[in-house]
PDB file of C-alpha atoms and ligand atoms in Angstrom:
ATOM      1  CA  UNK A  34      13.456  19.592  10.731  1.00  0.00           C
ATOM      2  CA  UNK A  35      13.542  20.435   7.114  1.00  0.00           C
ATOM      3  CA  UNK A  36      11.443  18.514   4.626  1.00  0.00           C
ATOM      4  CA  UNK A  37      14.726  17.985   2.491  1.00  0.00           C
ATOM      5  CA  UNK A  38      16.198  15.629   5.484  1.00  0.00           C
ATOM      6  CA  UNK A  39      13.607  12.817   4.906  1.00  0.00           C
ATOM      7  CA  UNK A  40      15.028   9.871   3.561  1.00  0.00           C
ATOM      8  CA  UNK A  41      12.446   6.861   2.180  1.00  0.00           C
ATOM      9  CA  UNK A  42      14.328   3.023   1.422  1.00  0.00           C
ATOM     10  CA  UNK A  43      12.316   1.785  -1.411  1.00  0.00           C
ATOM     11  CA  UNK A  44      12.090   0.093  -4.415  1.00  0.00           C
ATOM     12  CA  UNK A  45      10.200   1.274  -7.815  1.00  0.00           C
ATOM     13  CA  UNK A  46       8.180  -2.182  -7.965  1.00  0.00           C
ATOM     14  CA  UNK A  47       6.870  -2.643  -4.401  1.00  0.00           C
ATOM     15  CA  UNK A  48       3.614  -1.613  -3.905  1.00  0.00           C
ATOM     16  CA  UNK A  49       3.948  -0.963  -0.259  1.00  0.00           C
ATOM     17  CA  UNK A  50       6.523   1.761  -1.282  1.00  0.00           C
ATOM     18  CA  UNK A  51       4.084   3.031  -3.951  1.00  0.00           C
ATOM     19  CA  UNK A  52       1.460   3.243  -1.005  1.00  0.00           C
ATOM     20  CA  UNK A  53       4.007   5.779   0.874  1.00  0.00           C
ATOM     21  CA  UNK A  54       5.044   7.273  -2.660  1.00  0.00           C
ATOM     22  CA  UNK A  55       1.511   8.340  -3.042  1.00  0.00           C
ATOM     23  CA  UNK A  56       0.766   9.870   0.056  1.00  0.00           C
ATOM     24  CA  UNK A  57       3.877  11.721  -0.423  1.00  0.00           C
ATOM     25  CA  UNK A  58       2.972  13.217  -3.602  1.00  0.00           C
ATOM     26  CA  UNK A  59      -0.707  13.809  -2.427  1.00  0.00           C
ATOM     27  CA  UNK A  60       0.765  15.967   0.354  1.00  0.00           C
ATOM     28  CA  UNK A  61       3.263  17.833  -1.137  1.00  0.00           C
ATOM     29  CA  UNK A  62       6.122  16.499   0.745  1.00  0.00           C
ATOM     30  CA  UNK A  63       9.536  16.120  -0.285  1.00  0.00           C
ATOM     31  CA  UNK A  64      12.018  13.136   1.032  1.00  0.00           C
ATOM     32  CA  UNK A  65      14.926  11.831  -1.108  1.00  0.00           C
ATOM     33  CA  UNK A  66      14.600   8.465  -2.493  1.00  0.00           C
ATOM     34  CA  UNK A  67      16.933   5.488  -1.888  1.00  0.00           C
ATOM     35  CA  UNK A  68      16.730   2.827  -3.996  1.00  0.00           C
ATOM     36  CA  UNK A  69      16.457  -0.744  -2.193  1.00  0.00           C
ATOM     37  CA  UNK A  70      17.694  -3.570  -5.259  1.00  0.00           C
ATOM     38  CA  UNK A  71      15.235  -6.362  -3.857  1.00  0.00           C
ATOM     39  CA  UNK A  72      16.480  -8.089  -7.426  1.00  0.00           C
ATOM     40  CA  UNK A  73      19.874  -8.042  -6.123  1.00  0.00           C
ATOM     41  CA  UNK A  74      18.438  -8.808  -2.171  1.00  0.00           C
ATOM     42  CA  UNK A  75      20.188  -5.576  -1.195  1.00  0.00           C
ATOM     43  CA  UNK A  76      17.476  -5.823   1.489  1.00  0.00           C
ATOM     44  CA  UNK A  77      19.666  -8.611   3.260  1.00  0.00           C
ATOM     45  CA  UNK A  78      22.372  -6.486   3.425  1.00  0.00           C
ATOM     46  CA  UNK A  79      24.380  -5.220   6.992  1.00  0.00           C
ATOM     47  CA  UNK A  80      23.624  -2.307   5.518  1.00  0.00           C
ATOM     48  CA  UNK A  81      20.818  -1.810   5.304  1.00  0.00           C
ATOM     49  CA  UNK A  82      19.386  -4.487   8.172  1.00  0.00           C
ATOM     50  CA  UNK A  83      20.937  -1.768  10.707  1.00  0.00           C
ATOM     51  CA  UNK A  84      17.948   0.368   9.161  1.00  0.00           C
ATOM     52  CA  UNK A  85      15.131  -1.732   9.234  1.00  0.00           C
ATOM     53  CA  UNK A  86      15.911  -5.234  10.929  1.00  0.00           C
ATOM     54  CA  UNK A  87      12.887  -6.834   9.620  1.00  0.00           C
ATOM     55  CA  UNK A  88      14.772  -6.513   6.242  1.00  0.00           C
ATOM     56  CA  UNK A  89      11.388  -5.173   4.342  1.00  0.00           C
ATOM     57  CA  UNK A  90      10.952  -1.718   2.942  1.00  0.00           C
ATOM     58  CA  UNK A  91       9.554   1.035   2.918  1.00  0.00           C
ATOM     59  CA  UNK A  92      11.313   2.582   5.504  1.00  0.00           C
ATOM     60  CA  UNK A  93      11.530   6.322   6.208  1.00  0.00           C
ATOM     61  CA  UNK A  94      14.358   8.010   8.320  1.00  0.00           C
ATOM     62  CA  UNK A  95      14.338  11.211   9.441  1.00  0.00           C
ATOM     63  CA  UNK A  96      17.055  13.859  10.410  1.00  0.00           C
ATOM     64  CA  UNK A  97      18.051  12.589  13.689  1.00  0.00           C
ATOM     65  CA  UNK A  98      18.634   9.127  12.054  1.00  0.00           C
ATOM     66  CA  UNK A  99      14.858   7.806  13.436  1.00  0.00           C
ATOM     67  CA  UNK A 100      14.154   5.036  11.458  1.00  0.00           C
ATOM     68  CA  UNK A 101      10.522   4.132  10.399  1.00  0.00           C
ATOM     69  CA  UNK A 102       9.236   0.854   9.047  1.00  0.00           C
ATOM     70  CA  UNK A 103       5.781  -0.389   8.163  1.00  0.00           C
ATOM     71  CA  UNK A 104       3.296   2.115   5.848  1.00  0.00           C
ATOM     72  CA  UNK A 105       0.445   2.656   8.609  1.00  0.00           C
ATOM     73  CA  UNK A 106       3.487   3.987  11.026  1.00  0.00           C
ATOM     74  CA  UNK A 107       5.405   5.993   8.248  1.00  0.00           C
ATOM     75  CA  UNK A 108       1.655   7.803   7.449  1.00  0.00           C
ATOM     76  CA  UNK A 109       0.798   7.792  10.832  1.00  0.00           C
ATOM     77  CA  UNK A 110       4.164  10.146  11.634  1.00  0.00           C
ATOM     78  CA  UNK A 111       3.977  12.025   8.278  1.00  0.00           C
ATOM     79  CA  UNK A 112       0.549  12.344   8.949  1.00  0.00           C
ATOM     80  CA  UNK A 113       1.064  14.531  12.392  1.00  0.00           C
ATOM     81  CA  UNK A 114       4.738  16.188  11.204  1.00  0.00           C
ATOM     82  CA  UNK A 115       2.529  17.548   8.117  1.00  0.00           C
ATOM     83  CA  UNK A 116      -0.772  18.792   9.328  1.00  0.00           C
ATOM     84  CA  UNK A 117      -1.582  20.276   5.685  1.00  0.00           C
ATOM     85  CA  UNK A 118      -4.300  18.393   3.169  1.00  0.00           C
ATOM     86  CA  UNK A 119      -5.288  15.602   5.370  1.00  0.00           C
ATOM     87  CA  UNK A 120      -5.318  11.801   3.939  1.00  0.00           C
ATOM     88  CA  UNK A 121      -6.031  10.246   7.233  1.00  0.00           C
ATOM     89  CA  UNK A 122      -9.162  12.591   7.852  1.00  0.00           C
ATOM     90  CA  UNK A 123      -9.233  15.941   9.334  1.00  0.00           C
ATOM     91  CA  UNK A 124     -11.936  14.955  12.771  1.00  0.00           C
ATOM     92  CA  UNK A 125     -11.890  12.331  15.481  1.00  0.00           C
ATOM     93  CA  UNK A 126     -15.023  10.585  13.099  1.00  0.00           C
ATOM     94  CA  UNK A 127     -12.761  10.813   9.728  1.00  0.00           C
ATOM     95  CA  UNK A 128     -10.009  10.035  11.061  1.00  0.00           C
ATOM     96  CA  UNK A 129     -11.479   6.124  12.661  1.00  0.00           C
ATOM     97  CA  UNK A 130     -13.786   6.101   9.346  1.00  0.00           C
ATOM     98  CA  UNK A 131     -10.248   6.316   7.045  1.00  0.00           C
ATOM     99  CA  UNK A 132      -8.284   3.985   9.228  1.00  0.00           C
ATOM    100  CA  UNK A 133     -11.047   1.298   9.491  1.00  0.00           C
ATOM    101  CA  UNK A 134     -11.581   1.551   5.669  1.00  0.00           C
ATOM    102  CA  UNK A 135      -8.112   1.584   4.679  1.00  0.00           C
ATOM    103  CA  UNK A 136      -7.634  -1.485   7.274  1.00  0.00           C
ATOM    104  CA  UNK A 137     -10.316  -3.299   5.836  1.00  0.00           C
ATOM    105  CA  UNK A 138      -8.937  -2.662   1.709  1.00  0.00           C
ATOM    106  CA  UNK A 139      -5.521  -4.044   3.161  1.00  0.00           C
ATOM    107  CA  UNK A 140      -6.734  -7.254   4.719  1.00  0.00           C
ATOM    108  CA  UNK A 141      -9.204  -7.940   1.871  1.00  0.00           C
ATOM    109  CA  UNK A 142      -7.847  -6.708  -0.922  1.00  0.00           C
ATOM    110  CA  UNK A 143      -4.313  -5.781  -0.869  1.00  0.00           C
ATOM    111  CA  UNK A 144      -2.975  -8.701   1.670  1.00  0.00           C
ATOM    112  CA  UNK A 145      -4.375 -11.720  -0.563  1.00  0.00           C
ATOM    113  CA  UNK A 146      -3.327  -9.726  -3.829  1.00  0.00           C
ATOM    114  CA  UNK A 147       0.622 -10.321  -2.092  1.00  0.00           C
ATOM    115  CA  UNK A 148       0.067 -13.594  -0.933  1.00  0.00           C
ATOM    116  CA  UNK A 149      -1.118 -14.774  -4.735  1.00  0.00           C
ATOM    117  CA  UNK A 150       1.819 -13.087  -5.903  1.00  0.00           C
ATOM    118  CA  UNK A 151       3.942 -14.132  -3.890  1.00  0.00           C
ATOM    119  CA  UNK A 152       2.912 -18.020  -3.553  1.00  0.00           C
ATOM    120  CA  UNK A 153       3.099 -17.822  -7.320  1.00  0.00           C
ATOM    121  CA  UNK A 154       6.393 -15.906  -8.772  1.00  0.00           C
ATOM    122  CA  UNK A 155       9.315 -18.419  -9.842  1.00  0.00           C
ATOM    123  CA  UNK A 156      11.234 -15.536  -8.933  1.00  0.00           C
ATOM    124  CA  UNK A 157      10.230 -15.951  -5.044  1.00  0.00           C
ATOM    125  CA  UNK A 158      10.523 -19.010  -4.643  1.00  0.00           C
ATOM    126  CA  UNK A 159      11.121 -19.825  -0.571  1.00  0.00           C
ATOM    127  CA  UNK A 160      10.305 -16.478   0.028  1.00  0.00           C
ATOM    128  CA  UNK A 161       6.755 -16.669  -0.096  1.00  0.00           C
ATOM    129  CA  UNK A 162       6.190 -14.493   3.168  1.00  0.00           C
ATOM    130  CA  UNK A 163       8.507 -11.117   2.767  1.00  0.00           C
ATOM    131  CA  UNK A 164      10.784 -10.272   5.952  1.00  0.00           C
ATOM    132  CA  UNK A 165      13.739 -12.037   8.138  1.00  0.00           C
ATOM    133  CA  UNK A 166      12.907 -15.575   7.719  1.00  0.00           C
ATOM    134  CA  UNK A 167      12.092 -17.796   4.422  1.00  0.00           C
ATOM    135  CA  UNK A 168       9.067 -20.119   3.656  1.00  0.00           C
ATOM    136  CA  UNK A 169       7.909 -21.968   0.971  1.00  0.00           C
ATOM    137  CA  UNK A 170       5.154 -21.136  -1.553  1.00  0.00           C
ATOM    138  CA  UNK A 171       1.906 -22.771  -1.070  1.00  0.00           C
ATOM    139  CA  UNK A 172       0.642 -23.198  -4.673  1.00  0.00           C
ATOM    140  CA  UNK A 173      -3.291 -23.893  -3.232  1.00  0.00           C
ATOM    141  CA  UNK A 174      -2.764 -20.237  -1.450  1.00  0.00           C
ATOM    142  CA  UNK A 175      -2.282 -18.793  -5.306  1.00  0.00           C
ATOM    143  CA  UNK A 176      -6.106 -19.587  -6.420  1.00  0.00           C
ATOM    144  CA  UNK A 177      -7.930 -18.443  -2.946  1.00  0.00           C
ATOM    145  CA  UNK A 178      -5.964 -15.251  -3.069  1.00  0.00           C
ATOM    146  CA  UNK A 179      -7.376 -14.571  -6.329  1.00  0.00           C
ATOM    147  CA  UNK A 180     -11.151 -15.471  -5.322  1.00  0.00           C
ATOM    148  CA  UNK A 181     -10.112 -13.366  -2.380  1.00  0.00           C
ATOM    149  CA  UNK A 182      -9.424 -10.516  -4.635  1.00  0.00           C
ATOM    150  CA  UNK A 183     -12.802 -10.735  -7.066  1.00  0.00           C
ATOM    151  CA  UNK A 184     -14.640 -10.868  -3.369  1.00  0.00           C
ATOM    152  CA  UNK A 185     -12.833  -7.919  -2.551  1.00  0.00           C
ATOM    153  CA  UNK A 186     -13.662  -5.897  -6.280  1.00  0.00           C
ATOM    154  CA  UNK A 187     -17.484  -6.955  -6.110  1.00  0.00           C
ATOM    155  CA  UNK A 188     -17.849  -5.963  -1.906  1.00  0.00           C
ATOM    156  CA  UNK A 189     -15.790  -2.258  -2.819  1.00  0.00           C
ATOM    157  CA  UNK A 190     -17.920  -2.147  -6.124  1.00  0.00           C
ATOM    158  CA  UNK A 191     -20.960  -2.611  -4.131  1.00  0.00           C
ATOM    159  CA  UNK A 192     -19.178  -0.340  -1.015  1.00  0.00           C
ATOM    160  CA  UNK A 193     -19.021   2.755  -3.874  1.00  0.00           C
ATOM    161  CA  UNK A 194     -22.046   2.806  -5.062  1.00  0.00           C
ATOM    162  CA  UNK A 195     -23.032   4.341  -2.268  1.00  0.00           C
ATOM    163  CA  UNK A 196     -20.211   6.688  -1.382  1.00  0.00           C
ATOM    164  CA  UNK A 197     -17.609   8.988  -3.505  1.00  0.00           C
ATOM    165  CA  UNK A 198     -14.130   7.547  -1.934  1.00  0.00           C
ATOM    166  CA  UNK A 199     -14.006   4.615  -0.204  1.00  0.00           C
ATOM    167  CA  UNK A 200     -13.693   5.657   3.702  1.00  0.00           C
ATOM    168  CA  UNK A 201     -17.166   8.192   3.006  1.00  0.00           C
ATOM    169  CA  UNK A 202     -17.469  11.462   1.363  1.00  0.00           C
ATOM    170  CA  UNK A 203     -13.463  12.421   1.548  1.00  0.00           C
ATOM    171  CA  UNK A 204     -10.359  11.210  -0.146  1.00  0.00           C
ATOM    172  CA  UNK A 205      -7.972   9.358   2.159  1.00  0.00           C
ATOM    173  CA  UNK A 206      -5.571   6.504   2.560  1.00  0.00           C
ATOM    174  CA  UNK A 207      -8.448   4.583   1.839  1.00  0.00           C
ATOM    175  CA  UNK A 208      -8.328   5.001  -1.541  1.00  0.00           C
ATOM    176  CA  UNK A 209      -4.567   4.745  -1.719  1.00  0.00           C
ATOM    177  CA  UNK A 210      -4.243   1.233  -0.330  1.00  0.00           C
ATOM    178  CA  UNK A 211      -7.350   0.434  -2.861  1.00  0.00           C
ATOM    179  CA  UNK A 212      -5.770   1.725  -6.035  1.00  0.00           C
ATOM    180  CA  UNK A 213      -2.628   0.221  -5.445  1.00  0.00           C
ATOM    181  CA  UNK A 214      -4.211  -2.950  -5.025  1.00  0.00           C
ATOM    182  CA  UNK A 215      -6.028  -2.769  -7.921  1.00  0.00           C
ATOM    183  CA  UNK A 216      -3.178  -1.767 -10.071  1.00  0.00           C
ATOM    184  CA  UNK A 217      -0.844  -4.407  -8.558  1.00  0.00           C
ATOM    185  CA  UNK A 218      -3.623  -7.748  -9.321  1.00  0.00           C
ATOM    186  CA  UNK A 219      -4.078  -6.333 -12.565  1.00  0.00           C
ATOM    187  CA  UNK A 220      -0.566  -6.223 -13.388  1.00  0.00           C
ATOM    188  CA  UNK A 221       0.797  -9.276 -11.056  1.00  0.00           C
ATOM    189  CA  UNK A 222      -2.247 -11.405 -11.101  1.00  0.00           C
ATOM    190  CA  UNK A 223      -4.089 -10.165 -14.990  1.00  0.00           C
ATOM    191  CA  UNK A 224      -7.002  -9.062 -12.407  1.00  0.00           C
ATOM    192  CA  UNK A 225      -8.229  -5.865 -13.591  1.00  0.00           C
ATOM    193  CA  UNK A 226     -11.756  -4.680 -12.148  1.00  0.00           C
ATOM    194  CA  UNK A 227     -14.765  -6.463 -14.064  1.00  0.00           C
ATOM    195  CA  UNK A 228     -16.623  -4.614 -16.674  1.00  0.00           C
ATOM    196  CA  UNK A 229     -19.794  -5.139 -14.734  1.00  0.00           C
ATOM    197  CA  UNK A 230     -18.505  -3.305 -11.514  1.00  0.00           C
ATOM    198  CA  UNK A 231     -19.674   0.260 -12.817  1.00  0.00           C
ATOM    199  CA  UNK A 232     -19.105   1.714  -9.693  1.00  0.00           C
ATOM    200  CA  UNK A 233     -15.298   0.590  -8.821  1.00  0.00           C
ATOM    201  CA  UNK A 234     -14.622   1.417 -12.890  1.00  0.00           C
ATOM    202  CA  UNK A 235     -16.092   5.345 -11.654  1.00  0.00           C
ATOM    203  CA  UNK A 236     -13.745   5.148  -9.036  1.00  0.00           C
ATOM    204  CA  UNK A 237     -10.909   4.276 -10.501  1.00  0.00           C
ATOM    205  CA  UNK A 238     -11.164   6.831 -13.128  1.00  0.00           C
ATOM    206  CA  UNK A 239     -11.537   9.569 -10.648  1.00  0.00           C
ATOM    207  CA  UNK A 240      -8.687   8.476  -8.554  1.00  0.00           C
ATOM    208  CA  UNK A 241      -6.480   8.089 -11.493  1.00  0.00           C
ATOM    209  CA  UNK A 242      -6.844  11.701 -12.114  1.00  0.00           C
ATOM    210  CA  UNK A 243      -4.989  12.717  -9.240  1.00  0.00           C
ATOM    211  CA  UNK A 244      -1.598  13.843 -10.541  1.00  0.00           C
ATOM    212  CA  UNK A 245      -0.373  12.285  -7.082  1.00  0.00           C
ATOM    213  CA  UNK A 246      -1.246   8.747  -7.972  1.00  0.00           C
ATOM    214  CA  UNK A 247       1.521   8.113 -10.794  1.00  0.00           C
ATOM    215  CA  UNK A 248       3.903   8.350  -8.148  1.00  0.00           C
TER     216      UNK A 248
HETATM  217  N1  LIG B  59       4.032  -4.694   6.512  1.00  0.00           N
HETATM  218  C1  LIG B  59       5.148  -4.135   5.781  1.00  0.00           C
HETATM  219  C2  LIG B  59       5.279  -4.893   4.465  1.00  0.00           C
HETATM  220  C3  LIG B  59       6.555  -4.549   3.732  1.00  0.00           C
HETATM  221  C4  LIG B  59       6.829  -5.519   2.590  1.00  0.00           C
HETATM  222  O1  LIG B  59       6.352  -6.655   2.559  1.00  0.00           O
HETATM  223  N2  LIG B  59       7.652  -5.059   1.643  1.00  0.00           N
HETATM  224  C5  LIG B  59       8.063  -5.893   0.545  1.00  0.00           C
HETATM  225  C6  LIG B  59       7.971  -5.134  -0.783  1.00  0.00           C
HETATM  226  S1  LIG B  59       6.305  -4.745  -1.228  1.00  0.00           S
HETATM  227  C7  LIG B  59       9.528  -6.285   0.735  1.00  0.00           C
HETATM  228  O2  LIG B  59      10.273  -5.568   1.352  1.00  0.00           O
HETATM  229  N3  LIG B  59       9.943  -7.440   0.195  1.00  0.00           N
HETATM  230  C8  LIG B  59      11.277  -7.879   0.368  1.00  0.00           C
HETATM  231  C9  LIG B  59      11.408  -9.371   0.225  1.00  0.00           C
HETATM  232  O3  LIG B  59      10.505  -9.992  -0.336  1.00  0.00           O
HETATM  233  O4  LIG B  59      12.434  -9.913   0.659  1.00  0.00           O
HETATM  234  C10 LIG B  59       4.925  -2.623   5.584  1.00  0.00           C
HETATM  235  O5  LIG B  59       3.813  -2.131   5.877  1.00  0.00           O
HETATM  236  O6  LIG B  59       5.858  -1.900   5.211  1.00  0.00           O
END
């Protein structure tokens, strides 16, 4: 299958599109873009609920129409289609080391960065939890997500002091679920990483570098 016949559903402000978007550009692979209107709810659409019935995106379809939702699965095939530069680790220890870490940045950093958001947002209003069903916002949820999220920045500040990417001594998916995180409670939340937390500020820097990471 050519690299041309990937197709990724997504929308330019989700952060769980930017997650794939990244690892995309990081590995040098090519997949046309569709654009997903969540403004306009185009996610509720026939449409587009034939392609991914929990009515979220990213999703990622290849050439024989195989249609892939959820980021860890879409990395997970990409990951094994496209051997080349390795984000989920290249041996059997990397490869547990980059999945536990980039488990552990989603559940403590990147999960209650969403739920603030999303508790929060006028905009969301009944739809605090994305997918097929709508619930209403729990304002108390708002203020432990963002405790949840200076936890998070003073635990990975204290985690990278001692290491040079977050899963150990290699850059992986890790480090992509972290900077998006980052980026989104900075910009969704005005939580940007303390100036005390020397080590996550070195971090950052380094990972911004990466011409991948504007994607
Ligand atoms: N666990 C899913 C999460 C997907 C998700 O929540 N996507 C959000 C955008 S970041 C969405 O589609 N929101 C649509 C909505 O709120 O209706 C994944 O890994 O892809």
């Amino acid at each position: 299958m050519s690299k041309t016949e990937l197709k990724l559903y997504q929308s330019n402000g989700s952060p769980n599109c930017r997650r794939v978007r990244i690892y995309l550009a990081e590995k040098g692979i090519c997949a046309s873009t569709i654009p997903v209107d969540l403004a306009a709810k185009e996610q509720f659409s026939d449409a587009y609920a034939a392609i991914n019935p929990r009515r979220v995106v990213p999703t990622l379809v290849l050439g024989d129409g195989t249609a892939i939702g959820e980021v860890p699965a879409i990395w997970r095939y990409l990951e094994e289609a496209y051997p080349d530069r390795p984000l989920i680790g290249n041996t059997p220890r990397e490869k547990a080391l980059a999945t536990m870490w980039e488990r552990q940045v989603e559940l403590e950093g990147f999960n209650p960065t969403m739920e603030a958001v999303r508790n929060a947002a006028p905009v969301l209003k009944g739809r605090a939890i994305a997918g097929s069903h709508d619930y209403e916002q729990i304002p108390a949820l708002v203020e432990r997500g963002k405790r949840r999220v200076k936890d998070f920045y003073a635990d990975f500040n204290a985690r990278l002091a001692e290491v040079g990417f977050v899963a150990g001594d290699f850059f992986s998916i890790a480090d992509i679920t972290a900077m998006v995180t980052v980026d989104f409670a900075t910009k969704a939340l005005s939580l940007p990483i303390p100036n005390d937390h020397m080590a996550l500020r070195r971090w950052y820097e380094l990972i911004s570098s990466r011409p991948g990471i504007a994607a």
